[in-house]
Structure formats: structure tokens, C-alpha cells
């Protein structure tokens, strides 16, 4: 699991990496600090990014990931999964806000989508039916995003159900790689979430509005089962980083960001909280979930610095004030 570290260790450059060899000159690459999102360790990494060519679209891309020293987390090392699985940043991305209508997709704006969503939630509230609102989150979200989700959905609206859908656990290797395949499960637990997965039959019976913030449903559930469950739900919003079979089952698809494309913090399996800054521009209309949730909370009438003057830094400040563990 750690063969890629031989390239970093070789003192004369005789050991080279077939994944990177001949893809770019090293002096073209910009180094940006980030956190690996592929398991619960949250290793500190450096993304080496080619800035692209002005006359050639879509040429800005990550060419290599290398370890960044952090004695409290990963020392000098990263596993091969974290080193080589970076194609997700470019392949199959959701990049536009799409309204699914009779099999056709119509491009919307964030403002329009948010207005419609707020009106629907306010309609449920006015009818005394907020228990008919269901939310699916993931521990791939940052601490700031999960904190806002807690403020809105557990403390504010108090909807019927808040669920979590993560990738299926893998195998830990006894060194760095953990069994969980997201980087913030510990943070979600420290925020008081129980990480319960949805029961599709119950979800269908108990929901008029469904907000999905997890891109992993197609990995964990059969599409036919999701289709049967979603048929009885009047409004379905999918906030996702990538296109999948679930797109055809929802009403609106809204693109959000991966860890390297936003700022925030993650808390690893050992309880170490690491903050990170945006390392690269997100594609298209992609927006960080903390921005989406902050705007949603403000439009729903919620008060606090995390809603009134939102930034990753101000949200983290409120998070630490209410949950000192993360400080």
C-alpha cells in the first residue's frame, strides 16, 4: 500500500513514478496544501497542479499528489490510494444546476434553485409538516458543513429524519489506512450525529421533501430500490460532486465541491482537527456545501455569524465556540 513512497525516498531520482512520468515538467506545477479525503486518517498532502494553457480549455488539472509532513497524522508518508486516486477531481463531474423535466435537463441558477427550495420548506412549516422533510448527509462533508447542517436541521427546522450515506467500509492496513472511506466520521460523531443510514421504505412513507448531500447513494443502494422509494416524494434535491444514476431520480441536481476545491476543516480518526484552504478552482457552477447551507439558513430566517457573514473561517469560529473539542 505504500510503494509510491519509494519515489520520494530515492536520493538520486533513479526511481521514478510511472503514473507521473512524462506527463508534465515539474517546473510547470503549482504546489498546494490539502487533506486526503480517502479514509479516516486525513493525511496531509500536497497537490501538484498544472495551471493549464490559456488557449486550451479544461487543461488545468492535478498531475501528482505527494505527502506533506504532519507528525501528528501521517508523518512523512501517504498510502498509494491517497497518492494515485485523484482522477475523481475531473472525471464525471456535476458542473451545472439542472432541472430534470420530462427526461430533459434545463440549466438553472443557484439563486432560482434556492428560492424554490426555501419556498417549499416554508410551505411545509406553515402546514405544520416539517416532519415530512428528510435529509441525507455524508461524513465526507467538512466540520463547518456538518455544523451548519446541525444548526439548520437538528436545532432549527427539526425535520423528521437526518440520515447518513457513506461509501462502504474497506480494509484497514494497520499503518495509515483506516476502514472508513471518508475523512470526517469522527467530526460528525463529535457534532452529535448518530450516522444512521436511511431505510428506503420508511423514507418513501415519511417524506414530502428530500435533500440529498451525499454522492454515494448509487454505490450503496440498487437504483431500482431508490426509484421505488423516491416515487412517492414530491420534491427531491440532489447536492452532488459527480453525475450518477441517481440524477434521473431527482428533480434538481446541484453541483458542490470536493475537499481540494473549498476551505474548511476535517477531524480524523484520532481526533486531530486539520484546517485546509482551497487548492484549486471548482468546475462550472460548483459551490461548497458550507455556502449553500449558510445561504439556506439565512433565507429561512436563522441568525448567527455563520449565516449573516459566512466564510469558512467565521463558521469555524462559531463551531469552536459551541464545540470546544474542535479547537
XYZ file of N, CA and C in Angstrom, residues 100-277:
534
model
N -34.528 18.518 -13.871
C -34.963 17.376 -14.668
C -36.458 17.512 -14.941
N -36.812 17.559 -16.206
C -38.204 17.808 -16.576
C -38.557 16.954 -17.789
N -39.341 15.898 -17.539
C -39.803 15.011 -18.622
C -38.633 14.448 -19.422
N -37.582 14.060 -18.725
C -36.443 13.463 -19.395
C -35.457 14.455 -19.949
N -35.791 15.745 -19.946
C -34.869 16.765 -20.429
C -34.266 17.515 -19.248
N -33.086 18.095 -19.456
C -32.410 18.831 -18.397
C -32.329 20.305 -18.767
N -32.819 21.163 -17.867
C -32.815 22.604 -18.073
C -31.864 23.236 -17.071
N -30.964 24.118 -17.551
C -29.986 24.751 -16.664
C -30.654 25.850 -15.846
N -30.412 25.839 -14.542
C -30.920 26.858 -13.635
C -29.762 27.619 -13.004
N -30.105 28.613 -12.194
C -29.113 29.346 -11.411
C -29.238 28.953 -9.943
N -28.179 29.195 -9.157
C -28.235 28.923 -7.728
C -29.330 29.745 -7.062
N -29.475 31.005 -7.472
C -30.476 31.882 -6.860
C -31.886 31.320 -7.050
N -32.185 30.897 -8.265
C -33.521 30.373 -8.555
C -33.775 29.070 -7.804
N -32.777 28.183 -7.803
C -32.942 26.906 -7.114
C -33.146 27.113 -5.615
N -32.391 28.060 -5.037
C -32.507 28.310 -3.601
C -33.866 28.908 -3.252
N -34.345 29.837 -4.082
C -35.652 30.452 -3.836
C -36.748 29.381 -3.824
N -36.730 28.499 -4.803
C -37.748 27.444 -4.885
C -37.668 26.524 -3.677
N -36.428 26.150 -3.275
C -36.271 25.258 -2.137
C -36.776 25.912 -0.854
N -36.421 27.176 -0.631
C -36.861 27.882 0.571
C -38.385 27.967 0.606
N -39.009 28.261 -0.519
C -40.462 28.344 -0.567
C -41.106 27.005 -0.214
N -40.539 25.920 -0.708
C -41.095 24.603 -0.410
C -40.981 24.274 1.076
N -39.799 24.587 1.674
C -39.615 24.302 3.099
C -40.539 25.176 3.947
N -40.676 26.450 3.566
C -41.585 27.330 4.304
C -43.028 26.856 4.187
N -43.371 26.300 3.024
C -44.715 25.759 2.857
C -44.970 24.593 3.795
N -43.986 23.699 3.946
C -44.120 22.597 4.898
C -44.272 23.119 6.316
N -43.470 24.138 6.651
C -43.519 24.693 8.006
C -44.884 25.314 8.291
N -45.398 26.072 7.315
C -46.700 26.718 7.500
C -47.809 25.688 7.676
N -47.645 24.555 7.038
C -48.654 23.499 7.151
C -48.431 22.611 8.363
N -47.384 22.903 9.141
C -47.091 22.086 10.314
C -46.592 20.704 9.960
N -45.898 20.592 8.837
C -45.469 19.282 8.350
C -43.958 19.183 8.168
N -43.182 19.894 8.984
C -41.728 19.795 8.859
C -41.220 18.379 9.107
N -42.026 17.578 9.772
C -41.635 16.176 9.964
C -41.580 15.430 8.636
N -42.137 16.030 7.578
C -42.125 15.413 6.243
C -40.892 15.819 5.437
N -39.959 16.540 6.071
C -38.684 16.890 5.438
C -37.638 15.874 5.876
N -36.921 15.277 4.926
C -35.847 14.329 5.227
C -34.554 14.801 4.591
N -33.434 14.496 5.249
C -32.116 14.955 4.815
C -31.144 13.787 4.850
N -30.339 13.659 3.796
C -29.273 12.652 3.757
C -27.938 13.382 3.654
N -27.071 13.161 4.630
C -25.746 13.782 4.670
C -24.672 12.716 4.468
N -23.398 13.134 4.508
C -22.272 12.215 4.423
C -21.126 12.743 5.268
N -20.317 11.842 5.804
C -19.157 12.267 6.582
C -17.990 12.655 5.688
N -18.214 12.753 4.392
C -17.231 13.375 3.508
C -17.316 14.904 3.593
N -18.382 15.433 4.186
C -18.531 16.873 4.354
C -17.600 17.372 5.451
N -17.252 18.653 5.396
C -16.339 19.233 6.378
C -17.051 19.471 7.706
N -16.268 19.763 8.748
C -16.847 20.093 10.043
C -17.779 21.293 9.948
N -17.365 22.310 9.187
C -18.178 23.513 9.053
C -19.517 23.190 8.411
N -19.510 22.338 7.407
C -20.745 21.982 6.714
C -21.661 21.143 7.599
N -21.083 20.212 8.326
C -21.893 19.400 9.232
C -22.412 20.236 10.401
N -21.632 21.214 10.842
C -22.091 22.123 11.895
C -23.301 22.923 11.415
N -23.245 23.445 10.186
C -24.387 24.175 9.636
C -25.590 23.253 9.462
N -25.340 22.021 9.014
C -26.438 21.059 8.879
C -27.080 20.797 10.234
N -26.276 20.695 11.272
C -26.828 20.510 12.618
C -27.661 21.715 13.022
N -27.136 22.934 12.800
C -27.844 24.153 13.170
C -29.188 24.250 12.462
N -29.210 23.896 11.179
C -30.443 24.043 10.392
C -31.408 22.899 10.658
N -30.920 21.674 10.575
C -31.816 20.533 10.544
C -32.069 19.898 11.912
N -31.100 19.934 12.815
C -31.333 19.322 14.129
C -31.826 20.335 15.154
N -31.344 21.584 15.063
C -31.718 22.597 16.047
C -32.807 23.538 15.542
N -32.810 23.829 14.238
C -33.747 24.806 13.697
C -35.040 24.180 13.209
N -34.981 23.553 12.057
C -36.196 23.001 11.457
C -36.684 21.747 12.172
N -35.761 20.963 12.691
C -36.082 19.683 13.332
C -36.953 18.822 12.416
N -36.388 18.436 11.271
C -37.172 17.629 10.325
C -37.387 16.224 10.859
N -38.100 15.451 10.067
C -38.421 14.108 10.509
C -37.202 13.224 10.659
N -36.276 13.269 9.687
C -35.157 12.330 9.705
C -33.914 12.974 9.106
N -32.763 12.733 9.748
C -31.460 13.103 9.201
C -30.630 11.826 9.123
N -30.293 11.423 7.908
C -29.583 10.176 7.677
C -28.174 10.458 7.147
N -27.370 9.383 7.109
C -26.029 9.466 6.524
C -25.830 8.314 5.553
N -25.223 8.621 4.407
C -24.811 7.586 3.460
C -23.349 7.837 3.096
N -22.491 6.893 3.468
C -21.058 6.941 3.174
C -20.682 5.785 2.262
N -19.475 5.810 1.688
C -19.015 4.621 0.960
C -18.914 3.429 1.905
N -18.991 2.250 1.354
C -18.831 1.051 2.161
C -17.429 0.996 2.747
N -17.317 0.562 4.003
C -16.005 0.448 4.625
C -15.118 -0.521 3.861
N -13.816 -0.224 3.852
C -12.833 -1.111 3.258
C -12.062 -1.842 4.336
N -10.798 -2.122 4.064
C -9.954 -2.858 4.991
C -8.849 -1.951 5.500
N -8.698 -1.860 6.800
C -7.588 -1.109 7.382
C -6.295 -1.901 7.204
N -5.154 -1.188 7.144
C -3.892 -1.888 6.923
C -2.953 -1.842 8.136
N -3.419 -1.286 9.256
C -2.604 -1.285 10.450
C -1.537 -0.214 10.497
N -1.457 0.614 9.459
C -0.482 1.707 9.481
C -1.222 3.037 9.349
N -1.469 3.502 8.149
C -2.201 4.754 7.962
C -3.650 4.530 7.543
N -3.880 3.626 6.612
C -5.212 3.480 6.031
C -6.202 2.893 7.027
N -7.347 3.567 7.177
C -8.403 3.100 8.059
C -9.500 2.411 7.260
N -10.419 1.763 7.964
C -11.507 1.065 7.275
C -12.498 2.034 6.662
N -12.794 3.136 7.366
C -13.759 4.084 6.798
C -13.157 4.791 5.595
N -13.994 5.104 4.631
C -13.527 5.672 3.371
C -13.952 7.124 3.192
N -14.189 7.803 4.298
C -14.364 9.260 4.304
C -13.467 9.826 5.397
N -13.218 11.139 5.322
C -12.198 11.731 6.187
C -12.752 12.417 7.426
N -14.078 12.355 7.677
C -14.603 13.161 8.777
C -15.667 12.450 9.604
N -15.572 11.140 9.714
C -16.557 10.418 10.522
C -16.447 10.802 11.995
N -15.231 10.988 12.470
C -15.050 11.391 13.876
C -15.675 12.767 14.104
N -15.471 13.698 13.164
C -16.059 15.022 13.317
C -17.567 14.979 13.383
N -18.195 14.154 12.551
C -19.657 14.033 12.557
C -20.152 13.502 13.896
N -19.438 12.525 14.449
C -19.859 11.973 15.746
C -19.695 13.004 16.860
N -18.612 13.776 16.810
C -18.398 14.787 17.855
C -19.460 15.876 17.789
N -20.088 16.061 16.631
C -21.171 17.026 16.482
C -22.519 16.459 16.902
N -22.540 15.203 17.310
C -23.767 14.629 17.854
C -24.620 13.857 16.866
N -24.128 13.612 15.652
C -24.883 12.819 14.687
C -24.693 11.334 14.984
N -25.760 10.543 14.783
C -25.644 9.108 15.041
C -25.330 8.301 13.780
N -25.274 8.951 12.616
C -24.841 8.345 11.348
C -25.740 7.202 10.892
N -27.011 7.294 11.215
C -27.970 6.252 10.825
C -28.202 6.288 9.313
N -28.100 5.145 8.614
C -28.420 5.109 7.178
C -29.932 5.077 6.969
N -30.409 5.507 5.812
C -31.859 5.528 5.591
C -32.430 4.147 5.300
N -33.632 3.938 5.770
C -34.433 2.799 5.349
C -35.315 3.294 4.205
N -35.177 2.709 3.023
C -35.835 3.265 1.837
C -37.356 3.229 1.947
N -37.919 2.196 2.542
C -39.370 2.144 2.686
C -39.864 3.250 3.615
N -39.178 3.425 4.722
C -39.555 4.486 5.660
C -39.361 5.854 5.024
N -38.282 6.018 4.274
C -38.003 7.295 3.609
C -39.145 7.673 2.681
N -39.635 6.713 1.917
C -40.720 6.973 0.978
C -42.006 7.363 1.702
N -42.321 6.669 2.805
C -43.565 6.938 3.523
C -43.530 8.258 4.287
N -42.335 8.685 4.719
C -42.249 9.789 5.680
C -41.814 11.116 5.067
N -41.643 11.194 3.730
C -41.027 12.377 3.143
C -41.893 13.027 2.068
N -42.001 14.363 2.147
C -42.520 15.168 1.043
C -41.394 15.905 0.327
N -40.350 16.280 1.085
C -39.160 16.918 0.524
C -37.946 16.136 0.993
N -37.046 15.839 0.065
C -35.826 15.114 0.381
C -34.622 15.914 -0.117
N -33.713 16.229 0.798
C -32.466 16.905 0.456
C -31.331 15.899 0.588
N -30.597 15.681 -0.496
C -29.523 14.681 -0.521
C -28.190 15.398 -0.682
N -27.319 15.276 0.319
C -25.988 15.867 0.265
C -24.902 14.801 0.141
N -25.272 13.606 -0.228
C -24.308 12.515 -0.365
C -24.253 12.036 -1.810
N -23.037 11.902 -2.389
C -22.923 11.375 -3.752
C -22.810 9.860 -3.799
N -23.039 9.183 -2.671
C -22.726 7.763 -2.587
C -23.942 6.853 -2.653
N -25.136 7.392 -2.916
C -26.328 6.545 -2.903
C -26.254 5.429 -3.942
N -25.760 5.759 -5.136
C -25.702 4.751 -6.203
C -24.732 3.626 -5.874
N -23.762 3.891 -4.973
C -22.819 2.853 -4.560
C -23.437 1.919 -3.520
N -24.335 2.433 -2.698
C -24.818 1.679 -1.554
C -26.191 1.052 -1.749
N -26.978 1.562 -2.712
C -28.336 1.065 -2.911
C -28.562 0.744 -4.385
N -29.385 -0.264 -4.638
C -29.773 -0.570 -6.008
C -30.619 0.574 -6.555
N -30.370 0.931 -7.808
C -31.105 2.038 -8.416
C -32.599 1.746 -8.441
N -32.979 0.485 -8.652
C -34.407 0.128 -8.679
C -35.051 0.397 -7.318
N -34.333 0.115 -6.236
C -34.862 0.388 -4.904
C -34.996 1.875 -4.640
N -34.006 2.648 -5.062
C -34.086 4.102 -4.927
C -35.249 4.662 -5.724
N -35.451 4.129 -6.915
C -36.540 4.615 -7.759
C -37.893 4.388 -7.102
N -38.107 3.208 -6.543
C -39.374 2.926 -5.867
C -39.563 3.848 -4.669
N -38.493 4.081 -3.933
C -38.583 4.930 -2.746
C -38.854 6.382 -3.109
N -38.194 6.878 -4.135
C -38.289 8.294 -4.489
C -39.595 8.646 -5.180
N -40.299 7.666 -5.750
C -41.519 7.952 -6.498
C -42.575 8.650 -5.651
N -42.621 8.335 -4.392
C -43.649 8.930 -3.544
C -43.249 10.244 -2.904
N -42.072 10.773 -3.228
C -41.574 12.010 -2.620
C -41.769 13.156 -3.608
N -42.443 14.211 -3.172
C -42.850 15.277 -4.097
C -41.669 16.075 -4.645
N -40.674 16.408 -3.821
C -39.557 17.253 -4.254
C -38.252 16.647 -3.772
N -37.314 16.464 -4.707
C -36.042 15.814 -4.386
C -34.891 16.669 -4.930
N -34.047 17.144 -4.039
C -32.892 17.960 -4.394
C -31.621 17.146 -4.151
N -30.754 17.053 -5.150
C -29.501 16.317 -5.031
C -28.314 17.280 -5.126
N -27.573 17.431 -4.027
C -26.357 18.230 -3.994
C -25.197 17.245 -4.141
N -24.492 17.286 -5.258
C -23.540 16.222 -5.552
C -22.308 16.747 -6.271
N -21.219 15.996 -6.142
C -19.979 16.346 -6.836
C -19.878 15.692 -8.203
N -20.670 14.643 -8.435
C -20.492 13.888 -9.676
C -21.821 13.365 -10.190
N -21.861 13.102 -11.485
C -23.056 12.547 -12.102
C -23.153 11.060 -11.780
N -24.395 10.567 -11.648
C -24.614 9.151 -11.357
C -26.018 8.778 -11.788
N -26.354 7.507 -11.587
C -27.686 7.018 -11.947
C -28.773 7.665 -11.103
N -28.410 8.233 -9.949
C -29.395 8.879 -9.085
C -29.941 10.155 -9.730
N -29.184 10.751 -10.645
C -29.611 12.003 -11.279
C -30.998 11.887 -11.896
N -31.273 10.748 -12.505
C -32.546 10.560 -13.199
C -33.720 10.402 -12.231
N -33.445 10.271 -10.942
C -34.491 10.009 -9.961
C -34.880 11.249 -9.172
N -34.178 12.357 -9.367
C -34.426 13.564 -8.579
C -34.960 14.675 -9.472
N -35.377 15.771 -8.838
C -35.944 16.891 -9.589
C -34.886 17.927 -9.964
N -33.955 18.207 -9.059
C -32.932 19.213 -9.312
C -31.581 18.677 -8.871
N -30.583 18.864 -9.725
C -29.208 18.447 -9.454
C -28.376 19.709 -9.242
N -27.696 19.797 -8.089
C -26.923 20.993 -7.759
C -25.476 20.592 -7.484
N -24.502 21.162 -8.221
C -23.103 20.722 -8.087
C -22.406 21.358 -6.882
N -21.678 20.534 -6.138
C -20.913 21.013 -4.989
C -19.452 20.590 -5.147
N -18.633 20.858 -4.134
C -17.175 20.794 -4.274
C -16.556 19.632 -3.500
N -15.442 19.127 -4.027
C -14.583 18.217 -3.288
C -13.683 19.023 -2.354
N -13.017 18.318 -1.431
C -12.163 18.967 -0.432
C -11.139 19.918 -1.042
N -10.390 19.556 -2.102
C -9.383 20.487 -2.615
C -9.967 21.764 -3.223
N -11.287 21.799 -3.435
C -11.913 22.935 -4.103
C -12.607 23.892 -3.133
N -12.390 23.699 -1.828
C -13.050 24.562 -0.846
C -12.158 24.687 0.390
N -12.591 25.505 1.320
C -11.885 25.663 2.600
C -12.724 25.044 3.710
N -12.053 24.663 4.806
C -12.785 24.093 5.921
C -11.861 23.353 6.855
N -12.401 22.334 7.535
C -11.605 21.515 8.443
C -12.170 20.110 8.471
N -11.307 19.148 8.817
C -11.685 17.754 8.960
C -11.076 17.228 10.253
N -11.770 16.324 10.919
C -11.278 15.725 12.156
C -11.051 14.242 11.913
N -9.813 13.794 12.085
C -9.501 12.420 11.706
C -9.855 11.422 12.805
N -9.546 10.164 12.553
C -9.940 9.083 13.456
C -9.333 9.231 14.843
N -8.214 9.929 14.960
C -7.562 10.138 16.251
C -8.005 11.428 16.936
N -8.953 12.132 16.348
C -9.447 13.364 16.943
C -8.624 14.586 16.615
N -7.731 14.503 15.626
C -6.919 15.650 15.214
C -7.697 16.446 14.166
N -7.965 17.704 14.473
C -8.664 18.569 13.526
C -7.648 19.351 12.700
N -7.759 19.239 11.384
C -6.872 19.950 10.465
C -7.701 20.892 9.602
N -7.245 22.112 9.481
C -7.899 23.075 8.594
C -7.214 23.060 7.239
N -7.977 23.361 6.206
C -7.428 23.381 4.846
C -8.016 24.557 4.085
N -7.288 25.009 3.086
C -7.735 26.099 2.222
C -7.958 25.577 0.813
